[in-house]
Short mmCIF file of C-alpha atoms in Angstrom, two decimals:
data_model
loop_
_atom_site.label_atom_id
_atom_site.label_comp_id
_atom_site.label_asym_id
_atom_site.label_seq_id
_atom_site.Cartn_x
_atom_site.Cartn_y
_atom_site.Cartn_z
CA UNK A 1 23.88 -20.32 -15.31
CA UNK A 2 25.59 -23.38 -13.23
CA UNK A 3 24.50 -27.15 -13.61
CA UNK A 4 21.97 -26.98 -11.25
CA UNK A 5 20.31 -24.05 -12.72
CA UNK A 6 20.72 -25.03 -16.22
CA UNK A 7 17.51 -25.81 -18.42
CA UNK A 8 18.73 -29.71 -18.85
CA UNK A 9 18.75 -29.89 -14.61
CA UNK A 10 15.87 -28.17 -13.79
CA UNK A 11 14.07 -30.52 -16.37
CA UNK A 12 15.52 -33.64 -14.77
CA UNK A 13 14.56 -32.27 -11.40
CA UNK A 14 11.31 -31.51 -12.18
CA UNK A 15 10.33 -34.90 -13.92
CA UNK A 16 11.88 -36.60 -10.25
CA UNK A 17 9.93 -34.37 -7.76
CA UNK A 18 6.45 -33.91 -10.23
CA UNK A 19 7.04 -36.98 -12.32
CA UNK A 20 3.20 -35.92 -14.00
CA UNK A 21 3.68 -32.16 -14.23
CA UNK A 22 3.46 -31.15 -17.54
CA UNK A 23 6.55 -29.29 -18.26
CA UNK A 24 6.41 -27.24 -21.22
CA UNK A 25 8.43 -28.29 -24.48
CA UNK A 26 9.77 -24.86 -25.23
CA UNK A 27 12.65 -23.10 -22.87
CA UNK A 28 12.02 -22.50 -19.63
CA UNK A 29 11.90 -18.64 -18.51
CA UNK A 30 14.53 -18.36 -15.57
CA UNK A 31 14.65 -15.40 -13.25
CA UNK A 32 16.89 -14.16 -11.12
CA UNK A 33 15.03 -10.56 -10.94
CA UNK A 34 11.63 -10.37 -9.48
CA UNK A 35 10.90 -6.95 -9.56
CA UNK A 36 8.01 -7.55 -11.79
CA UNK A 37 6.22 -9.95 -10.10
CA UNK A 38 3.71 -9.97 -12.84
CA UNK A 39 6.27 -10.96 -15.19
CA UNK A 40 6.71 -14.20 -13.06
CA UNK A 41 4.35 -17.00 -14.21
CA UNK A 42 3.54 -20.27 -14.45
CA UNK A 43 6.23 -22.78 -15.21
CA UNK A 44 8.78 -20.29 -14.92
CA UNK A 45 11.43 -20.97 -12.75
CA UNK A 46 12.69 -18.27 -9.58
CA UNK A 47 16.23 -18.94 -8.93
CA UNK A 48 16.94 -17.46 -5.43
CA UNK A 49 20.54 -18.34 -3.65
CA UNK A 50 21.27 -21.08 -5.97
CA UNK A 51 17.91 -22.74 -5.61
CA UNK A 52 15.46 -23.45 -8.33
CA UNK A 53 11.92 -23.03 -7.53
CA UNK A 54 9.26 -23.89 -10.16
CA UNK A 55 6.44 -21.74 -10.06
CA UNK A 56 2.92 -23.46 -10.27
CA UNK A 57 0.53 -20.44 -9.54
CA UNK A 58 -0.88 -17.30 -7.84
CA UNK A 59 -2.26 -17.28 -4.76
CA UNK A 60 -5.67 -16.47 -4.04
CA UNK A 61 -7.22 -15.06 -1.29
CA UNK A 62 -10.86 -15.30 -0.36
CA UNK A 63 -12.44 -13.41 2.41
CA UNK A 64 -16.09 -13.05 3.89
CA UNK A 65 -18.02 -14.18 0.89
CA UNK A 66 -16.01 -11.50 -1.83
CA UNK A 67 -14.41 -13.63 -4.71
CA UNK A 68 -11.19 -14.90 -4.87
CA UNK A 69 -8.83 -11.83 -5.18
CA UNK A 70 -5.52 -13.03 -6.91
CA UNK A 71 -2.25 -11.85 -5.22
CA UNK A 72 -0.03 -12.10 -8.42
CA UNK A 73 3.02 -11.10 -5.92
CA UNK A 74 2.41 -14.49 -3.99
CA UNK A 75 3.28 -17.40 -5.65
CA UNK A 76 3.31 -21.38 -4.84
CA UNK A 77 5.96 -23.18 -6.05
CA UNK A 78 8.17 -26.38 -5.61
CA UNK A 79 11.86 -26.07 -4.24
CA UNK A 80 13.32 -28.30 -6.89
CA UNK A 81 16.09 -29.10 -4.75
CA UNK A 82 14.07 -31.14 -2.63
CA UNK A 83 10.58 -31.50 -4.09
CA UNK A 84 8.94 -29.22 -0.75
CA UNK A 85 5.90 -27.13 -1.63
CA UNK A 86 6.57 -23.37 -0.99
CA UNK A 87 4.86 -20.19 -0.80
CA UNK A 88 7.31 -17.52 -2.41
CA UNK A 89 5.88 -13.61 -1.70
CA UNK A 90 7.97 -11.32 -4.16
CA UNK A 91 8.16 -7.70 -3.13
CA UNK A 92 4.96 -5.49 -3.35
CA UNK A 93 5.14 -2.17 -1.78
CA UNK A 94 1.77 -1.28 -1.40
CA UNK A 95 0.61 2.31 0.37
CA UNK A 96 -3.02 2.74 1.15
CA UNK A 97 -5.72 4.55 3.07
CA UNK A 98 -7.58 2.17 4.58
CA UNK A 99 -10.71 2.35 6.79
CA UNK A 100 -12.53 0.69 9.66
CA UNK A 101 -15.97 1.60 9.84
CA UNK A 102 -15.51 5.67 9.49
CA UNK A 103 -12.21 5.86 10.95
CA UNK A 104 -9.13 6.16 8.10
CA UNK A 105 -5.95 5.03 8.84
CA UNK A 106 -2.75 4.53 6.44
CA UNK A 107 -1.63 0.98 5.85
CA UNK A 108 1.32 -0.49 4.16
CA UNK A 109 3.10 -3.62 2.88
CA UNK A 110 6.75 -4.20 4.11
CA UNK A 111 8.97 -7.49 2.96
CA UNK A 112 11.66 -5.94 5.85
CA UNK A 113 8.93 -6.51 8.42
CA UNK A 114 7.56 -9.81 7.48
CA UNK A 115 11.29 -10.96 7.06
CA UNK A 116 12.39 -9.81 10.26
CA UNK A 117 9.35 -11.57 11.88
CA UNK A 118 10.03 -14.51 9.91
CA UNK A 119 13.53 -14.82 11.82
CA UNK A 120 11.91 -14.06 15.34
CA UNK A 121 9.34 -16.96 15.30
CA UNK A 122 11.24 -19.47 13.57
CA UNK A 123 10.33 -22.50 15.67
CA UNK A 124 7.23 -21.23 17.07
CA UNK A 125 4.82 -23.40 16.63
CA UNK A 126 1.73 -21.01 16.53
CA UNK A 127 3.30 -18.90 13.28
CA UNK A 128 4.23 -19.80 9.88
CA UNK A 129 7.89 -20.52 9.06
CA UNK A 130 10.56 -19.55 6.46
CA UNK A 131 12.78 -17.19 5.53
CA UNK A 132 13.67 -14.26 3.65
CA UNK A 133 16.62 -14.26 0.78
CA UNK A 134 17.25 -11.34 -1.65
CA UNK A 135 17.18 -11.79 -5.31
CA UNK A 136 19.79 -10.45 -7.75
CA UNK A 137 17.82 -6.76 -7.07
CA UNK A 138 17.99 -6.94 -3.40
CA UNK A 139 14.49 -7.46 -3.54
CA UNK A 140 13.15 -8.87 0.00
CA UNK A 141 11.84 -12.68 -0.96
CA UNK A 142 9.80 -14.51 1.59
CA UNK A 143 9.99 -18.56 0.95
CA UNK A 144 7.73 -19.73 3.05
CA UNK A 145 7.01 -23.42 4.04
CA UNK A 146 3.43 -24.60 3.18
CA UNK A 147 0.86 -25.24 5.52
CA UNK A 148 -1.86 -27.80 4.48
CA UNK A 149 -4.98 -26.99 6.52
CA UNK A 150 -7.57 -24.90 6.43
CA UNK A 151 -8.42 -20.84 8.00
CA UNK A 152 -9.99 -20.76 11.51
CA UNK A 153 -12.59 -18.73 9.64
CA UNK A 154 -13.56 -21.93 7.33
CA UNK A 155 -13.50 -24.20 10.11
CA UNK A 156 -16.01 -22.56 12.16
CA UNK A 157 -18.14 -21.98 9.09
CA UNK A 158 -17.98 -25.56 8.53
CA UNK A 159 -19.18 -26.80 12.11
CA UNK A 160 -22.95 -27.77 11.55
CA UNK A 161 -24.36 -27.57 15.21
CA UNK A 162 -26.65 -25.11 17.42
CA UNK A 163 -24.91 -22.36 19.43
CA UNK A 164 -25.23 -24.26 22.92
CA UNK A 165 -23.86 -27.65 21.75
CA UNK A 166 -20.84 -25.78 19.81
CA UNK A 167 -20.52 -24.14 23.06
CA UNK A 168 -20.19 -26.80 25.41
CA UNK A 169 -18.10 -29.46 23.15
CA UNK A 170 -15.96 -27.51 20.39
CA UNK A 171 -15.71 -24.19 21.81
CA UNK A 172 -13.42 -25.42 24.92
CA UNK A 173 -10.78 -26.76 22.63
CA UNK A 174 -11.00 -23.79 20.30
CA UNK A 175 -10.41 -21.44 23.28
CA UNK A 176 -7.38 -22.85 24.28
CA UNK A 177 -5.81 -23.01 20.99
CA UNK A 178 -6.91 -19.71 20.74
CA UNK A 179 -5.24 -18.50 23.59
CA UNK A 180 -2.20 -20.21 22.22
CA UNK A 181 -2.66 -17.67 19.43
CA UNK A 182 -2.92 -14.53 21.85
CA UNK A 183 0.33 -15.84 23.55
CA UNK A 184 2.05 -15.77 20.25
CA UNK A 185 0.83 -12.25 19.86
CA UNK A 186 2.11 -11.26 22.84
CA UNK A 187 5.48 -12.71 22.01
CA UNK A 188 5.53 -10.27 19.06
CA UNK A 189 4.44 -7.29 20.77
CA UNK A 190 7.00 -8.11 23.50
CA UNK A 191 9.53 -7.89 21.13
CA UNK A 192 8.22 -4.47 19.24
CA UNK A 193 6.65 -5.91 16.40
CA UNK A 194 2.75 -6.10 15.12
CA UNK A 195 1.38 -8.37 13.32
CA UNK A 196 -0.37 -5.79 11.26
CA UNK A 197 -3.49 -7.73 9.85
CA UNK A 198 -5.09 -10.03 12.78
CA UNK A 199 -8.09 -11.59 11.22
CA UNK A 200 -9.75 -14.86 11.52
CA UNK A 201 -8.56 -16.06 8.34
CA UNK A 202 -5.35 -15.41 8.61
CA UNK A 203 -5.30 -18.26 11.26
CA UNK A 204 -4.42 -21.62 9.56
CA UNK A 205 -5.29 -24.87 11.53
CA UNK A 206 -2.26 -26.62 10.48
CA UNK A 207 -3.67 -30.43 9.58
CA UNK A 208 -0.91 -32.44 10.96
CA UNK A 209 -0.70 -30.66 14.07
CA UNK A 210 -4.03 -29.22 14.75
CA UNK A 211 -1.86 -26.08 15.66
CA UNK A 212 -3.41 -22.87 14.77
CA UNK A 213 -1.09 -20.67 13.00
CA UNK A 214 -0.37 -17.23 12.12
CA UNK A 215 0.27 -16.19 8.58
CA UNK A 216 0.90 -12.98 6.50
CA UNK A 217 2.48 -10.88 8.60
CA UNK A 218 3.92 -7.98 6.08
CA UNK A 219 1.05 -5.59 6.65
CA UNK A 220 1.41 -2.65 8.58
CA UNK A 221 -0.03 0.38 9.29
CA UNK A 222 1.38 3.90 10.56
CA UNK A 223 0.02 3.66 14.11
CA UNK A 224 -0.88 6.79 16.30
CA UNK A 225 -0.74 6.63 20.10
CA UNK A 226 -1.39 3.15 20.75
CA UNK A 227 1.45 0.88 18.70
CA UNK A 228 -0.59 -2.20 19.43
CA UNK A 229 -4.18 -0.93 19.29
CA UNK A 230 -5.34 -2.12 15.96
CA UNK A 231 -4.06 -5.85 16.37
CA UNK A 232 -5.94 -5.90 19.72
CA UNK A 233 -9.00 -5.02 18.01
CA UNK A 234 -8.57 -7.64 15.70
CA UNK A 235 -8.03 -10.33 18.34
CA UNK A 236 -11.41 -9.16 19.95
CA UNK A 237 -12.96 -9.63 16.84
CA UNK A 238 -11.50 -13.18 16.50
CA UNK A 239 -12.55 -13.97 20.00
CA UNK A 240 -15.91 -12.40 19.61
CA UNK A 241 -16.44 -14.77 16.07
CA UNK A 242 -15.17 -17.72 17.82
CA UNK A 243 -17.64 -17.37 21.02
CA UNK A 244 -20.67 -16.49 18.74
CA UNK A 245 -19.41 -19.70 16.44
CA UNK A 246 -20.11 -16.86 13.40
CA UNK A 247 -21.09 -12.88 13.72
CA UNK A 248 -24.22 -11.96 14.87
CA UNK A 249 -24.90 -9.25 12.57
CA UNK A 250 -27.90 -6.63 13.13
CA UNK A 251 -29.01 -6.64 9.40
CA UNK A 252 -29.47 -10.90 9.53
CA UNK A 253 -31.15 -10.36 12.82
CA UNK A 254 -33.65 -7.52 10.88
CA UNK A 255 -33.97 -9.53 7.70
CA UNK A 256 -36.11 -12.38 9.76
CA UNK A 257 -37.39 -10.03 12.62
CA UNK A 258 -35.35 -12.10 14.88
CA UNK A 259 -36.59 -11.65 18.66
CA UNK A 260 -33.11 -10.74 19.79
CA UNK A 261 -33.41 -7.02 18.31
CA UNK A 262 -35.67 -6.42 21.57
CA UNK A 263 -33.25 -6.95 23.99
CA UNK A 264 -30.20 -6.03 22.37
CA UNK A 265 -29.02 -2.28 22.55
CA UNK A 266 -26.34 0.41 21.23
CA UNK A 267 -23.62 -0.85 23.66
CA UNK A 268 -23.84 -4.14 22.97
CA UNK A 269 -22.47 -3.53 19.37
CA UNK A 270 -19.19 -3.59 18.22
CA UNK A 271 -17.18 -0.45 19.06
CA UNK A 272 -16.24 -0.08 15.68
CA UNK A 273 -18.63 -2.60 13.41
CA UNK A 274 -21.42 -1.25 14.65
CA UNK A 275 -23.66 -3.68 12.92
CA UNK A 276 -21.99 -6.74 15.14
CA UNK A 277 -23.29 -7.89 18.46
CA UNK A 278 -20.57 -8.56 20.97
CA UNK A 279 -22.57 -8.92 24.32
CA UNK A 280 -23.12 -12.33 23.51
CA UNK A 281 -24.12 -13.29 26.98
CA UNK A 282 -27.17 -11.57 26.24
CA UNK A 283 -27.90 -13.83 23.48
CA UNK A 284 -26.25 -17.12 24.80
CA UNK A 285 -26.60 -16.92 28.85
CA UNK A 286 -24.39 -20.13 29.27
CA UNK A 287 -21.23 -18.06 27.99
CA UNK A 288 -19.50 -17.61 31.35
CA UNK A 289 -19.65 -14.01 32.48
CA UNK A 290 -15.62 -13.81 32.71
CA UNK A 291 -15.47 -14.44 28.99
CA UNK A 292 -18.10 -11.96 27.87
CA UNK A 293 -16.31 -9.52 30.42
CA UNK A 294 -13.44 -9.33 27.86
CA UNK A 295 -16.07 -9.36 24.78
CA UNK A 296 -17.35 -5.88 26.51
CA UNK A 297 -13.77 -4.41 26.19
CA UNK A 298 -14.81 -4.43 22.30
CA UNK A 299 -18.09 -2.99 22.81
CA UNK A 300 -19.62 0.37 22.21
CA UNK A 301 -20.62 0.56 26.01
CA UNK A 302 -17.21 0.30 27.48
CA UNK A 303 -14.48 2.98 28.14
CA UNK A 304 -11.67 0.41 28.97
CA UNK A 305 -9.80 -0.63 26.61
CA UNK A 306 -6.73 -3.16 26.10
CA UNK A 307 -3.45 -1.58 25.35
CA UNK A 308 -1.35 -4.86 25.22
CA UNK A 309 -1.87 -8.85 24.72
CA UNK A 310 -0.90 -9.23 28.03
CA UNK A 311 -3.58 -7.98 29.30
CA UNK A 312 -6.27 -9.82 27.55
CA UNK A 313 -4.30 -12.63 28.20
CA UNK A 314 -4.25 -12.16 31.51
CA UNK A 315 -8.22 -12.13 31.34
CA UNK A 316 -8.42 -15.28 28.78
CA UNK A 317 -6.44 -16.90 31.44
CA UNK A 318 -8.77 -16.37 34.19
CA UNK A 319 -11.80 -17.59 31.77
CA UNK A 320 -10.06 -20.95 31.62
CA UNK A 321 -9.06 -20.82 35.71
CA UNK A 322 -13.28 -20.12 36.13
CA UNK A 323 -14.71 -23.08 33.73
CA UNK B 1 6.73 28.08 46.21
CA UNK B 2 3.36 27.74 46.88
CA UNK B 3 1.81 27.06 50.18
CA UNK B 4 1.49 23.21 49.64
CA UNK B 5 5.05 23.60 49.13
CA UNK B 6 5.10 22.79 45.60
CA UNK B 7 7.60 24.13 42.91
CA UNK B 8 6.18 26.05 39.83
CA UNK B 9 8.08 28.38 37.42
CA UNK B 10 6.59 30.29 34.67
CA UNK B 11 7.86 28.17 31.87
CA UNK B 12 5.42 26.75 29.65
CA UNK B 13 5.67 23.87 27.24
CA UNK B 14 3.69 23.75 24.37
CA UNK B 15 3.69 20.44 22.42
CA UNK B 16 2.39 20.60 18.61
CA UNK B 17 1.91 18.80 15.49
CA UNK B 18 0.64 20.12 12.32
CA UNK B 19 -3.41 19.60 13.49
CA UNK B 20 -5.68 21.95 14.14
CA UNK B 21 -6.16 21.48 17.64
CA UNK B 22 -2.23 22.61 18.41
CA UNK B 23 -2.82 25.53 16.46
CA UNK B 24 -5.49 26.25 19.03
CA UNK B 25 -3.49 25.27 21.82
CA UNK B 26 -0.87 27.83 20.92
CA UNK B 27 -3.41 30.21 20.29
CA UNK B 28 -5.07 30.00 23.89
CA UNK B 29 -1.61 30.49 25.30
CA UNK B 30 -1.00 33.58 23.82
CA UNK B 31 -4.49 34.69 24.57
CA UNK B 32 -4.30 33.89 28.13
CA UNK B 33 -0.52 34.48 28.82
CA UNK B 34 0.79 37.15 26.35
CA UNK B 35 1.97 40.58 27.92
CA UNK B 36 1.97 38.92 31.32
CA UNK B 37 5.49 39.39 33.07
CA UNK B 38 7.56 36.31 33.70
CA UNK B 39 6.25 33.87 31.52
CA UNK B 40 8.28 31.70 28.97
CA UNK B 41 7.20 29.42 26.42
CA UNK B 42 8.78 26.48 24.44
CA UNK B 43 7.02 25.01 21.25
CA UNK B 44 7.97 21.99 21.27
CA UNK B 45 7.60 19.35 18.32
CA UNK B 46 8.54 15.77 18.32
CA UNK B 47 9.41 13.85 15.15
CA UNK B 48 8.47 10.17 15.26
CA UNK B 49 10.97 8.54 13.99
CA UNK B 50 9.88 6.85 10.69
CA UNK B 51 9.56 3.18 10.95
CA UNK B 52 12.22 1.74 8.90
CA UNK B 53 9.21 -0.38 7.34
CA UNK B 54 7.52 2.05 5.73
CA UNK B 55 9.91 3.22 3.11
CA UNK B 56 10.86 0.92 0.34
CA UNK B 57 14.41 2.48 0.92
CA UNK B 58 16.96 4.21 3.29
CA UNK B 59 17.49 7.59 0.75
CA UNK B 60 12.85 7.92 0.48
CA UNK B 61 13.09 7.76 4.48
CA UNK B 62 15.75 10.54 4.23
CA UNK B 63 13.91 12.63 1.62
CA UNK B 64 10.82 12.27 3.44
CA UNK B 65 12.54 13.48 7.11
CA UNK B 66 14.11 16.32 5.04
CA UNK B 67 10.23 17.61 3.54
CA UNK B 68 8.85 16.81 6.99
CA UNK B 69 11.41 18.86 9.19
CA UNK B 70 10.89 22.05 6.57
CA UNK B 71 6.86 21.98 7.36
CA UNK B 72 7.42 21.71 10.89
CA UNK B 73 10.36 24.35 11.06
CA UNK B 74 7.32 26.60 9.40
CA UNK B 75 5.15 25.33 12.07
CA UNK B 76 7.31 26.10 14.80
CA UNK B 77 7.81 29.61 13.55
CA UNK B 78 4.56 30.75 12.59
CA UNK B 79 3.69 29.35 15.97
CA UNK B 80 6.33 31.65 17.55
CA UNK B 81 5.47 34.63 15.56
CA UNK B 82 1.83 34.11 16.93
CA UNK B 83 2.86 34.34 20.49
CA UNK B 84 4.91 37.21 19.80
CA UNK B 85 2.35 38.90 18.77
CA UNK B 86 -0.17 38.06 21.48
CA UNK B 87 2.33 39.52 23.92
CA UNK B 88 5.08 37.46 24.28
CA UNK B 89 8.90 39.05 24.51
CA UNK B 90 10.58 37.61 21.35
CA UNK B 91 13.03 36.21 23.55
CA UNK B 92 10.85 35.00 25.76
CA UNK B 93 9.84 32.09 22.73
CA UNK B 94 11.84 29.01 22.20
CA UNK B 95 11.26 26.05 20.16
CA UNK B 96 12.57 23.15 20.02
CA UNK B 97 12.12 20.07 17.34
CA UNK B 98 13.37 16.57 18.00
CA UNK B 99 13.53 13.02 16.50
CA UNK B 100 12.72 10.33 18.58
CA UNK B 101 11.68 6.83 18.10
CA UNK B 102 8.11 6.95 19.53
CA UNK B 103 5.87 3.88 20.39
CA UNK B 104 4.17 6.53 22.28
CA UNK B 105 4.10 9.86 21.24
CA UNK B 106 2.37 11.01 24.81
CA UNK B 107 5.47 9.35 26.24
CA UNK B 108 8.46 11.38 24.37
CA UNK B 109 6.27 14.34 24.93
CA UNK B 110 6.65 13.58 28.87
CA UNK B 111 10.39 12.64 28.43
CA UNK B 112 10.70 15.95 26.93
CA UNK B 113 9.08 17.48 29.54
CA UNK B 114 11.28 15.61 31.98
CA UNK B 115 14.53 17.01 30.36
CA UNK B 116 12.97 20.82 30.05
CA UNK B 117 11.69 20.71 33.85
CA UNK B 118 8.72 23.12 32.72
CA UNK B 119 5.87 23.02 35.15
CA UNK B 120 3.44 23.34 32.66
CA UNK B 121 2.43 21.20 29.35
CA UNK B 122 0.14 22.53 26.95
CA UNK B 123 -1.78 20.02 24.38
CA UNK B 124 -4.43 20.27 22.00
CA UNK B 125 -7.22 17.87 22.11
CA UNK B 126 -7.75 15.59 19.62
CA UNK B 127 -11.21 15.35 19.69
CA UNK B 128 -11.35 11.81 18.35
CA UNK B 129 -14.16 9.54 18.28
CA UNK B 130 -14.50 6.69 21.35
CA UNK B 131 -13.81 4.01 18.31
CA UNK B 132 -10.84 6.04 17.04
CA UNK B 133 -9.67 6.10 20.86
CA UNK B 134 -10.04 2.49 21.24
CA UNK B 135 -8.20 1.43 17.76
CA UNK B 136 -5.59 4.20 17.82
CA UNK B 137 -5.47 5.97 21.41
CA UNK B 138 -5.11 9.42 22.45
CA UNK B 139 -2.22 11.63 22.96
CA UNK B 140 -3.86 13.99 25.35
CA UNK B 141 -5.66 11.37 27.07
CA UNK B 142 -2.43 9.62 27.96
CA UNK B 143 -0.58 12.70 28.70
CA UNK B 144 -3.47 13.64 31.34
CA UNK B 145 -3.02 9.90 32.68
CA UNK B 146 0.61 9.70 33.12
CA UNK B 147 1.76 13.36 33.65
CA UNK B 148 3.69 13.51 37.15
CA UNK B 149 5.03 16.75 38.56
CA UNK B 150 3.57 19.25 36.34
CA UNK B 151 0.46 20.64 35.32
CA UNK B 152 -1.46 19.76 32.08
CA UNK B 153 -3.53 22.23 29.86
CA UNK B 154 -5.38 20.37 27.30
CA UNK B 155 -7.17 22.61 24.98
CA UNK B 156 -10.46 22.11 23.27
#
């Protein structure tokens, strides 16, 4: 242990950058091997590449009304060399069968993939940034810059106005920023990479720049014939959510015997999630046809699918051109 | 050469994997062509080069490949045996197993076909749902869509 990473030096750095932080009196636990991520706890210090990081807490992921789930391998930390907030992702090899509707497919986490993409997207404004480094046991740790801001899902959910007002006042800007996100995914695809877990809560709106930024790309799946199919499905779901100012769900419509039920048929529903309406123009006639045509690619009534992000991007640009 | 001037040969390439639909494709070829003179068949399996990301270490990747190759060798053997039982001469049935980087299995199979210059390509239909095809694509649909200079049999 050198001067920078001694107990005394670490306490000095904590006092410097976090003057009000209650550092425990006992000897701090210092890790150079992070293999057991459960063992890396609050107030512990992880040394990576000679830099000490103070662990503050485990990250949580809240999703679709479920209770927040603690991600014990993702730590919120402070780089004690400069006081910057970081997210540190430790190695967690997870492999499981996932389901979308009645379709089963194999998913896995890959630190290698995320490390590779971080390198690829360094400086790209529509992605999270950071770098990967190995601990003493060769675990690939990702050290990510903290992005201050809320998720796109949270943002849309918090807009309190009727759909038509939203569509004319807010959606055009949201749409333009979403196009940037699709452009960013095209960039990945053209480099042979997939995001792997495209969801509306994996886009953070950077509070400083208002830019939409993709996060969390350590997820991957065993693709079958269409290498980018699942990413494109994710983009479609996000777009439908944005255009609809939330999901239009059949159970909700049934719950209050909504008159829309009379005009919606099977072909208007999401091709996989059969309880979500994607033919939104039927409900909101002011949605332009060119936009609705894109939404319909993700409907049960469709027999034409996107293969690549550049195709959806081309259609999105057309919508912008038409408006 | 037929009256339209196209060159055909009697070499059949059957692309298989571990699925039931592949087994049906082999049976179909055996049933229709077994015992007929002049036909040769090659049973092809393309091992998709596993993604680096899928395995925590290269040792695990190699272990997986070894196990997979054993399974495939057995599958190729039993498929060949099946064709022979249906009337193909043993010397008329070949096996080919190749490892490739496969972002698209359909393109890999078509590329193998180009290299072997067989006139007829046989695949099984996966019978997947519309939503599954939307999400993950269909090998047989893509083969039908992209095949050039060959005849494709898609066996239901």
